Amino acid sequence: MWVLTFEDIKKNDGIRTYIDKADQSLSALGYTEHSFPHVTRTAEDAGYILKTLEYPERDIELAMIAGYLHDIGNLVNRADHAHTGAVMAFRLLEQQGFEASEIATITTAIGNHDEKTGVPVNHVCAALILADKSDVRRTRVRNTELSNFDIHDRVNYSVRKSLLKINEDKTLVKLKLTVDTKYGSVMDYFEIFLGRMIMCRKAAERLSLEFKLIVNEQQLV
């Protein structure tokens, strides 16, 4: 039986169109980039997490697919995008011929990735949460006028480098940020990302890891 892969999903023209159109809607609303750079990085980091923790190859593949599709619900509306995205993914994956058990795993992860309503109910979901919430970087900011930056722009623009790393003993997952405080303070970061960091901690616990946030070589969480 032909098994569909992450690469097959990436090549699907319909899925690519939905991701692109969803990001166009977010652009109109003034949100940071949620297009192919973000979803690809999320997919790759989710895969990295499960691969490093030695989960089965197919679980790694499913986590990457979930990462690639996780923001597709923004096509419908930003509100409840995790839930609408899960329903969209369900239909798209069913059309592609995925098995029910795999569709269930992917849609559960997508439906639980948002900090307002999500819970890391399994390892694929936990990997997706950590990968998604760790993608903070300057290149996601669309606004080119520094004087017009809101707090989200300031925080993302201030992050020169971000790295998600699991230690050799596989006991810790660290989000290491290099922040230029000229554009955004550490307090700014916590003001808008505290809920996300709490979710990352819970996701790490689901994977039997401890979550650490390191900003400019200083441990904050």
PDB file of N, CA and C in Angstrom, residues 61-139:
ATOM      1  N   GLU A  61       6.850  11.429  10.965  1.00  0.00           N
ATOM      2  CA  GLU A  61       6.235  11.896   9.721  1.00  0.00           C
ATOM      3  C   GLU A  61       4.894  12.585   9.993  1.00  0.00           C
ATOM      4  N   LEU A  62       4.098  11.990  10.848  1.00  0.00           N
ATOM      5  CA  LEU A  62       2.784  12.562  11.172  1.00  0.00           C
ATOM      6  C   LEU A  62       2.924  13.903  11.887  1.00  0.00           C
ATOM      7  N   ALA A  63       3.926  14.018  12.759  1.00  0.00           N
ATOM      8  CA  ALA A  63       4.166  15.287  13.440  1.00  0.00           C
ATOM      9  C   ALA A  63       4.563  16.375  12.449  1.00  0.00           C
ATOM     10  N   MET A  64       5.342  16.007  11.453  1.00  0.00           N
ATOM     11  CA  MET A  64       5.757  16.980  10.430  1.00  0.00           C
ATOM     12  C   MET A  64       4.567  17.407   9.577  1.00  0.00           C
ATOM     13  N   ILE A  65       3.697  16.463   9.249  1.00  0.00           N
ATOM     14  CA  ILE A  65       2.488  16.802   8.481  1.00  0.00           C
ATOM     15  C   ILE A  65       1.596  17.726   9.309  1.00  0.00           C
ATOM     16  N   ALA A  66       1.427  17.421  10.581  1.00  0.00           N
ATOM     17  CA  ALA A  66       0.626  18.277  11.455  1.00  0.00           C
ATOM     18  C   ALA A  66       1.227  19.676  11.530  1.00  0.00           C
ATOM     19  N   GLY A  67       2.549  19.756  11.617  1.00  0.00           N
ATOM     20  CA  GLY A  67       3.223  21.054  11.653  1.00  0.00           C
ATOM     21  C   GLY A  67       2.991  21.865  10.397  1.00  0.00           C
ATOM     22  N   TYR A  68       2.992  21.191   9.262  1.00  0.00           N
ATOM     23  CA  TYR A  68       2.799  21.885   7.988  1.00  0.00           C
ATOM     24  C   TYR A  68       1.372  22.389   7.829  1.00  0.00           C
ATOM     25  N   LEU A  69       0.417  21.656   8.374  1.00  0.00           N
ATOM     26  CA  LEU A  69      -1.000  21.993   8.194  1.00  0.00           C
ATOM     27  C   LEU A  69      -1.593  22.799   9.353  1.00  0.00           C
ATOM     28  N   HIS A  70      -0.832  23.019  10.427  1.00  0.00           N
ATOM     29  CA  HIS A  70      -1.452  23.457  11.683  1.00  0.00           C
ATOM     30  C   HIS A  70      -2.152  24.808  11.615  1.00  0.00           C
ATOM     31  N   ASP A  71      -1.733  25.715  10.735  1.00  0.00           N
ATOM     32  CA  ASP A  71      -2.344  27.054  10.675  1.00  0.00           C
ATOM     33  C   ASP A  71      -3.314  27.227   9.513  1.00  0.00           C
ATOM     34  N   ILE A  72      -3.690  26.140   8.884  1.00  0.00           N
ATOM     35  CA  ILE A  72      -4.533  26.223   7.686  1.00  0.00           C
ATOM     36  C   ILE A  72      -5.916  26.794   8.010  1.00  0.00           C
ATOM     37  N   GLY A  73      -6.343  26.669   9.262  1.00  0.00           N
ATOM     38  CA  GLY A  73      -7.657  27.171   9.663  1.00  0.00           C
ATOM     39  C   GLY A  73      -7.790  28.678   9.617  1.00  0.00           C
ATOM     40  N   ASN A  74      -6.666  29.389   9.548  1.00  0.00           N
ATOM     41  CA  ASN A  74      -6.725  30.842   9.401  1.00  0.00           C
ATOM     42  C   ASN A  74      -7.379  31.262   8.091  1.00  0.00           C
ATOM     43  N   LEU A  75      -7.509  30.315   7.163  1.00  0.00           N
ATOM     44  CA  LEU A  75      -8.243  30.588   5.927  1.00  0.00           C
ATOM     45  C   LEU A  75      -9.692  30.951   6.231  1.00  0.00           C
ATOM     46  N   VAL A  76     -10.262  30.323   7.248  1.00  0.00           N
ATOM     47  CA  VAL A  76     -11.662  30.554   7.617  1.00  0.00           C
ATOM     48  C   VAL A  76     -11.779  31.794   8.498  1.00  0.00           C
ATOM     49  N   ASN A  77     -10.988  31.819   9.577  1.00  0.00           N
ATOM     50  CA  ASN A  77     -11.004  32.941  10.512  1.00  0.00           C
ATOM     51  C   ASN A  77      -9.885  32.721  11.523  1.00  0.00           C
ATOM     52  N   ARG A  78      -9.305  33.822  12.017  1.00  0.00           N
ATOM     53  CA  ARG A  78      -8.278  33.679  13.039  1.00  0.00           C
ATOM     54  C   ARG A  78      -8.858  33.081  14.321  1.00  0.00           C
ATOM     55  N   ALA A  79     -10.070  33.502  14.650  1.00  0.00           N
ATOM     56  CA  ALA A  79     -10.723  32.953  15.845  1.00  0.00           C
ATOM     57  C   ALA A  79     -10.999  31.470  15.642  1.00  0.00           C
ATOM     58  N   ASP A  80     -10.621  30.671  16.626  1.00  0.00           N
ATOM     59  CA  ASP A  80     -10.837  29.215  16.584  1.00  0.00           C
ATOM     60  C   ASP A  80     -10.149  28.547  15.390  1.00  0.00           C
ATOM     61  N   HIS A  81      -9.030  29.116  14.948  1.00  0.00           N
ATOM     62  CA  HIS A  81      -8.376  28.567  13.762  1.00  0.00           C
ATOM     63  C   HIS A  81      -7.842  27.153  13.981  1.00  0.00           C
ATOM     64  N   ALA A  82      -7.529  26.810  15.228  1.00  0.00           N
ATOM     65  CA  ALA A  82      -7.045  25.452  15.497  1.00  0.00           C
ATOM     66  C   ALA A  82      -8.142  24.430  15.226  1.00  0.00           C
ATOM     67  N   HIS A  83      -9.371  24.780  15.598  1.00  0.00           N
ATOM     68  CA  HIS A  83     -10.475  23.844  15.436  1.00  0.00           C
ATOM     69  C   HIS A  83     -10.910  23.738  13.978  1.00  0.00           C
ATOM     70  N   THR A  84     -11.047  24.877  13.310  1.00  0.00           N
ATOM     71  CA  THR A  84     -11.429  24.819  11.896  1.00  0.00           C
ATOM     72  C   THR A  84     -10.309  24.185  11.076  1.00  0.00           C
ATOM     73  N   GLY A  85      -9.075  24.446  11.474  1.00  0.00           N
ATOM     74  CA  GLY A  85      -7.943  23.833  10.771  1.00  0.00           C
ATOM     75  C   GLY A  85      -7.942  22.323  10.906  1.00  0.00           C
ATOM     76  N   ALA A  86      -8.304  21.835  12.084  1.00  0.00           N
ATOM     77  CA  ALA A  86      -8.371  20.388  12.291  1.00  0.00           C
ATOM     78  C   ALA A  86      -9.442  19.762  11.402  1.00  0.00           C
ATOM     79  N   VAL A  87     -10.590  20.432  11.285  1.00  0.00           N
ATOM     80  CA  VAL A  87     -11.667  19.914  10.436  1.00  0.00           C
ATOM     81  C   VAL A  87     -11.251  19.945   8.963  1.00  0.00           C
ATOM     82  N   MET A  88     -10.599  21.038   8.555  1.00  0.00           N
ATOM     83  CA  MET A  88     -10.106  21.112   7.178  1.00  0.00           C
ATOM     84  C   MET A  88      -9.091  20.008   6.898  1.00  0.00           C
ATOM     85  N   ALA A  89      -8.149  19.831   7.828  1.00  0.00           N
ATOM     86  CA  ALA A  89      -7.125  18.802   7.657  1.00  0.00           C
ATOM     87  C   ALA A  89      -7.751  17.409   7.582  1.00  0.00           C
ATOM     88  N   PHE A  90      -8.772  17.181   8.406  1.00  0.00           N
ATOM     89  CA  PHE A  90      -9.478  15.900   8.381  1.00  0.00           C
ATOM     90  C   PHE A  90      -9.974  15.586   6.977  1.00  0.00           C
ATOM     91  N   ARG A  91     -10.626  16.563   6.376  1.00  0.00           N
ATOM     92  CA  ARG A  91     -11.191  16.347   5.041  1.00  0.00           C
ATOM     93  C   ARG A  91     -10.087  16.181   3.989  1.00  0.00           C
ATOM     94  N   LEU A  92      -9.070  17.016   4.053  1.00  0.00           N
ATOM     95  CA  LEU A  92      -7.981  16.950   3.077  1.00  0.00           C
ATOM     96  C   LEU A  92      -7.229  15.627   3.155  1.00  0.00           C
ATOM     97  N   LEU A  93      -6.953  15.172   4.365  1.00  0.00           N
ATOM     98  CA  LEU A  93      -6.212  13.924   4.542  1.00  0.00           C
ATOM     99  C   LEU A  93      -7.054  12.719   4.153  1.00  0.00           C
ATOM    100  N   GLU A  94      -8.359  12.802   4.425  1.00  0.00           N
ATOM    101  CA  GLU A  94      -9.272  11.736   4.023  1.00  0.00           C
ATOM    102  C   GLU A  94      -9.286  11.610   2.500  1.00  0.00           C
ATOM    103  N   GLN A  95      -9.314  12.756   1.817  1.00  0.00           N
ATOM    104  CA  GLN A  95      -9.286  12.746   0.352  1.00  0.00           C
ATOM    105  C   GLN A  95      -7.986  12.157  -0.195  1.00  0.00           C
ATOM    106  N   GLN A  96      -6.902  12.345   0.555  1.00  0.00           N
ATOM    107  CA  GLN A  96      -5.608  11.830   0.123  1.00  0.00           C
ATOM    108  C   GLN A  96      -5.435  10.337   0.404  1.00  0.00           C
ATOM    109  N   GLY A  97      -6.347   9.766   1.159  1.00  0.00           N
ATOM    110  CA  GLY A  97      -6.291   8.333   1.417  1.00  0.00           C
ATOM    111  C   GLY A  97      -5.562   7.928   2.679  1.00  0.00           C
ATOM    112  N   PHE A  98      -5.393   8.837   3.617  1.00  0.00           N
ATOM    113  CA  PHE A  98      -4.760   8.493   4.887  1.00  0.00           C
ATOM    114  C   PHE A  98      -5.653   7.546   5.687  1.00  0.00           C
ATOM    115  N   GLU A  99      -5.031   6.700   6.496  1.00  0.00           N
ATOM    116  CA  GLU A  99      -5.776   5.809   7.374  1.00  0.00           C
ATOM    117  C   GLU A  99      -6.441   6.615   8.490  1.00  0.00           C
ATOM    118  N   ALA A 100      -7.537   6.100   9.007  1.00  0.00           N
ATOM    119  CA  ALA A 100      -8.302   6.799  10.043  1.00  0.00           C
ATOM    120  C   ALA A 100      -7.452   7.092  11.273  1.00  0.00           C
ATOM    121  N   SER A 101      -6.628   6.152  11.669  1.00  0.00           N
ATOM    122  CA  SER A 101      -5.817   6.346  12.875  1.00  0.00           C
ATOM    123  C   SER A 101      -4.819   7.489  12.697  1.00  0.00           C
ATOM    124  N   GLU A 102      -4.282   7.632  11.490  1.00  0.00           N
ATOM    125  CA  GLU A 102      -3.324   8.703  11.225  1.00  0.00           C
ATOM    126  C   GLU A 102      -4.019  10.052  11.110  1.00  0.00           C
ATOM    127  N   ILE A 103      -5.186  10.063  10.494  1.00  0.00           N
ATOM    128  CA  ILE A 103      -5.977  11.296  10.435  1.00  0.00           C
ATOM    129  C   ILE A 103      -6.313  11.753  11.846  1.00  0.00           C
ATOM    130  N   ALA A 104      -6.682  10.812  12.705  1.00  0.00           N
ATOM    131  CA  ALA A 104      -7.021  11.144  14.084  1.00  0.00           C
ATOM    132  C   ALA A 104      -5.837  11.778  14.803  1.00  0.00           C
ATOM    133  N   THR A 105      -4.654  11.214  14.622  1.00  0.00           N
ATOM    134  CA  THR A 105      -3.456  11.739  15.282  1.00  0.00           C
ATOM    135  C   THR A 105      -3.141  13.159  14.823  1.00  0.00           C
ATOM    136  N   ILE A 106      -3.191  13.387  13.532  1.00  0.00           N
ATOM    137  CA  ILE A 106      -2.851  14.701  12.975  1.00  0.00           C
ATOM    138  C   ILE A 106      -3.889  15.748  13.372  1.00  0.00           C
ATOM    139  N   THR A 107      -5.166  15.415  13.242  1.00  0.00           N
ATOM    140  CA  THR A 107      -6.202  16.409  13.547  1.00  0.00           C
ATOM    141  C   THR A 107      -6.263  16.715  15.046  1.00  0.00           C
ATOM    142  N   THR A 108      -5.991  15.730  15.873  1.00  0.00           N
ATOM    143  CA  THR A 108      -5.930  15.981  17.315  1.00  0.00           C
ATOM    144  C   THR A 108      -4.820  16.975  17.634  1.00  0.00           C
ATOM    145  N   ALA A 109      -3.667  16.797  17.000  1.00  0.00           N
ATOM    146  CA  ALA A 109      -2.547  17.714  17.231  1.00  0.00           C
ATOM    147  C   ALA A 109      -2.894  19.126  16.780  1.00  0.00           C
ATOM    148  N   ILE A 110      -3.451  19.262  15.587  1.00  0.00           N
ATOM    149  CA  ILE A 110      -3.806  20.585  15.064  1.00  0.00           C
ATOM    150  C   ILE A 110      -4.865  21.246  15.943  1.00  0.00           C
ATOM    151  N   GLY A 111      -5.859  20.495  16.341  1.00  0.00           N
ATOM    152  CA  GLY A 111      -6.946  21.044  17.135  1.00  0.00           C
ATOM    153  C   GLY A 111      -6.543  21.464  18.535  1.00  0.00           C
ATOM    154  N   ASN A 112      -5.352  21.040  18.966  1.00  0.00           N
ATOM    155  CA  ASN A 112      -4.895  21.356  20.321  1.00  0.00           C
ATOM    156  C   ASN A 112      -3.647  22.234  20.348  1.00  0.00           C
ATOM    157  N   HIS A 113      -3.290  22.862  19.235  1.00  0.00           N
ATOM    158  CA  HIS A 113      -2.018  23.594  19.225  1.00  0.00           C
ATOM    159  C   HIS A 113      -2.130  25.035  19.739  1.00  0.00           C
ATOM    160  N   ASP A 114      -3.336  25.571  19.846  1.00  0.00           N
ATOM    161  CA  ASP A 114      -3.485  26.969  20.260  1.00  0.00           C
ATOM    162  C   ASP A 114      -3.575  27.067  21.777  1.00  0.00           C
ATOM    163  N   GLU A 115      -2.883  28.057  22.341  1.00  0.00           N
ATOM    164  CA  GLU A 115      -2.788  28.148  23.798  1.00  0.00           C
ATOM    165  C   GLU A 115      -4.110  28.485  24.487  1.00  0.00           C
ATOM    166  N   LYS A 116      -5.071  29.034  23.744  1.00  0.00           N
ATOM    167  CA  LYS A 116      -6.344  29.397  24.361  1.00  0.00           C
ATOM    168  C   LYS A 116      -7.171  28.169  24.752  1.00  0.00           C
ATOM    169  N   THR A 117      -7.085  27.133  23.962  1.00  0.00           N
ATOM    170  CA  THR A 117      -7.934  25.956  24.195  1.00  0.00           C
ATOM    171  C   THR A 117      -7.182  24.635  24.144  1.00  0.00           C
ATOM    172  N   GLY A 118      -5.933  24.652  23.708  1.00  0.00           N
ATOM    173  CA  GLY A 118      -5.221  23.411  23.460  1.00  0.00           C
ATOM    174  C   GLY A 118      -4.626  22.758  24.682  1.00  0.00           C
ATOM    175  N   VAL A 119      -4.484  21.442  24.594  1.00  0.00           N
ATOM    176  CA  VAL A 119      -3.850  20.630  25.632  1.00  0.00           C
ATOM    177  C   VAL A 119      -2.966  19.595  24.930  1.00  0.00           C
ATOM    178  N   PRO A 120      -1.722  19.404  25.385  1.00  0.00           N
ATOM    179  CA  PRO A 120      -0.841  18.421  24.738  1.00  0.00           C
ATOM    180  C   PRO A 120      -1.244  16.997  25.114  1.00  0.00           C
ATOM    181  N   VAL A 121      -2.261  16.478  24.440  1.00  0.00           N
ATOM    182  CA  VAL A 121      -2.868  15.211  24.839  1.00  0.00           C
ATOM    183  C   VAL A 121      -2.054  13.989  24.417  1.00  0.00           C
ATOM    184  N   ASN A 122      -1.108  14.172  23.482  1.00  0.00           N
ATOM    185  CA  ASN A 122      -0.248  13.053  23.091  1.00  0.00           C
ATOM    186  C   ASN A 122       1.101  13.595  22.616  1.00  0.00           C
ATOM    187  N   HIS A 123       2.013  12.723  22.269  1.00  0.00           N
ATOM    188  CA  HIS A 123       3.377  13.140  21.938  1.00  0.00           C
ATOM    189  C   HIS A 123       3.455  13.931  20.630  1.00  0.00           C
ATOM    190  N   VAL A 124       2.628  13.598  19.655  1.00  0.00           N
ATOM    191  CA  VAL A 124       2.628  14.347  18.392  1.00  0.00           C
ATOM    192  C   VAL A 124       2.140  15.768  18.639  1.00  0.00           C
ATOM    193  N   CYS A 125       1.087  15.899  19.412  1.00  0.00           N
ATOM    194  CA  CYS A 125       0.554  17.212  19.768  1.00  0.00           C
ATOM    195  C   CYS A 125       1.591  18.016  20.549  1.00  0.00           C
ATOM    196  N   ALA A 126       2.264  17.376  21.495  1.00  0.00           N
ATOM    197  CA  ALA A 126       3.277  18.060  22.305  1.00  0.00           C
ATOM    198  C   ALA A 126       4.419  18.576  21.438  1.00  0.00           C
ATOM    199  N   ALA A 127       4.856  17.775  20.487  1.00  0.00           N
ATOM    200  CA  ALA A 127       5.938  18.191  19.591  1.00  0.00           C
ATOM    201  C   ALA A 127       5.506  19.378  18.736  1.00  0.00           C
ATOM    202  N   LEU A 128       4.264  19.350  18.250  1.00  0.00           N
ATOM    203  CA  LEU A 128       3.742  20.456  17.443  1.00  0.00           C
ATOM    204  C   LEU A 128       3.694  21.740  18.254  1.00  0.00           C
ATOM    205  N   ILE A 129       3.226  21.669  19.484  1.00  0.00           N
ATOM    206  CA  ILE A 129       3.137  22.858  20.332  1.00  0.00           C
ATOM    207  C   ILE A 129       4.509  23.481  20.541  1.00  0.00           C
ATOM    208  N   LEU A 130       5.481  22.673  20.918  1.00  0.00           N
ATOM    209  CA  LEU A 130       6.834  23.186  21.157  1.00  0.00           C
ATOM    210  C   LEU A 130       7.415  23.801  19.887  1.00  0.00           C
ATOM    211  N   ALA A 131       7.221  23.154  18.765  1.00  0.00           N
ATOM    212  CA  ALA A 131       7.768  23.660  17.506  1.00  0.00           C
ATOM    213  C   ALA A 131       7.113  24.973  17.095  1.00  0.00           C
ATOM    214  N   ASP A 132       5.798  25.036  17.206  1.00  0.00           N
ATOM    215  CA  ASP A 132       5.060  26.234  16.801  1.00  0.00           C
ATOM    216  C   ASP A 132       5.387  27.424  17.694  1.00  0.00           C
ATOM    217  N   LYS A 133       5.325  27.230  19.000  1.00  0.00           N
ATOM    218  CA  LYS A 133       5.497  28.352  19.925  1.00  0.00           C
ATOM    219  C   LYS A 133       6.941  28.834  20.003  1.00  0.00           C
ATOM    220  N   SER A 134       7.882  28.053  19.535  1.00  0.00           N
ATOM    221  CA  SER A 134       9.284  28.465  19.587  1.00  0.00           C
ATOM    222  C   SER A 134       9.713  29.270  18.360  1.00  0.00           C
ATOM    223  N   ASP A 135       8.848  29.380  17.366  1.00  0.00           N
ATOM    224  CA  ASP A 135       9.220  30.103  16.143  1.00  0.00           C
ATOM    225  C   ASP A 135       8.987  31.602  16.322  1.00  0.00           C
ATOM    226  N   VAL A 136       9.903  32.231  17.023  1.00  0.00           N
ATOM    227  CA  VAL A 136       9.881  33.679  17.239  1.00  0.00           C
ATOM    228  C   VAL A 136      11.131  34.226  16.561  1.00  0.00           C
ATOM    229  N   ARG A 137      10.956  35.153  15.609  1.00  0.00           N
ATOM    230  CA  ARG A 137      12.127  35.656  14.880  1.00  0.00           C
ATOM    231  C   ARG A 137      11.778  36.927  14.112  1.00  0.00           C
ATOM    232  N   ARG A 138      12.804  37.676  13.854  1.00  0.00           N
ATOM    233  CA  ARG A 138      12.670  38.971  13.184  1.00  0.00           C
ATOM    234  C   ARG A 138      12.012  38.862  11.810  1.00  0.00           C
ATOM    235  N   THR A 139      12.349  37.826  11.066  1.00  0.00           N
ATOM    236  CA  THR A 139      11.865  37.725   9.688  1.00  0.00           C
ATOM    237  C   THR A 139      10.368  37.449   9.585  1.00  0.00           C
TER     238      THR A 139
END
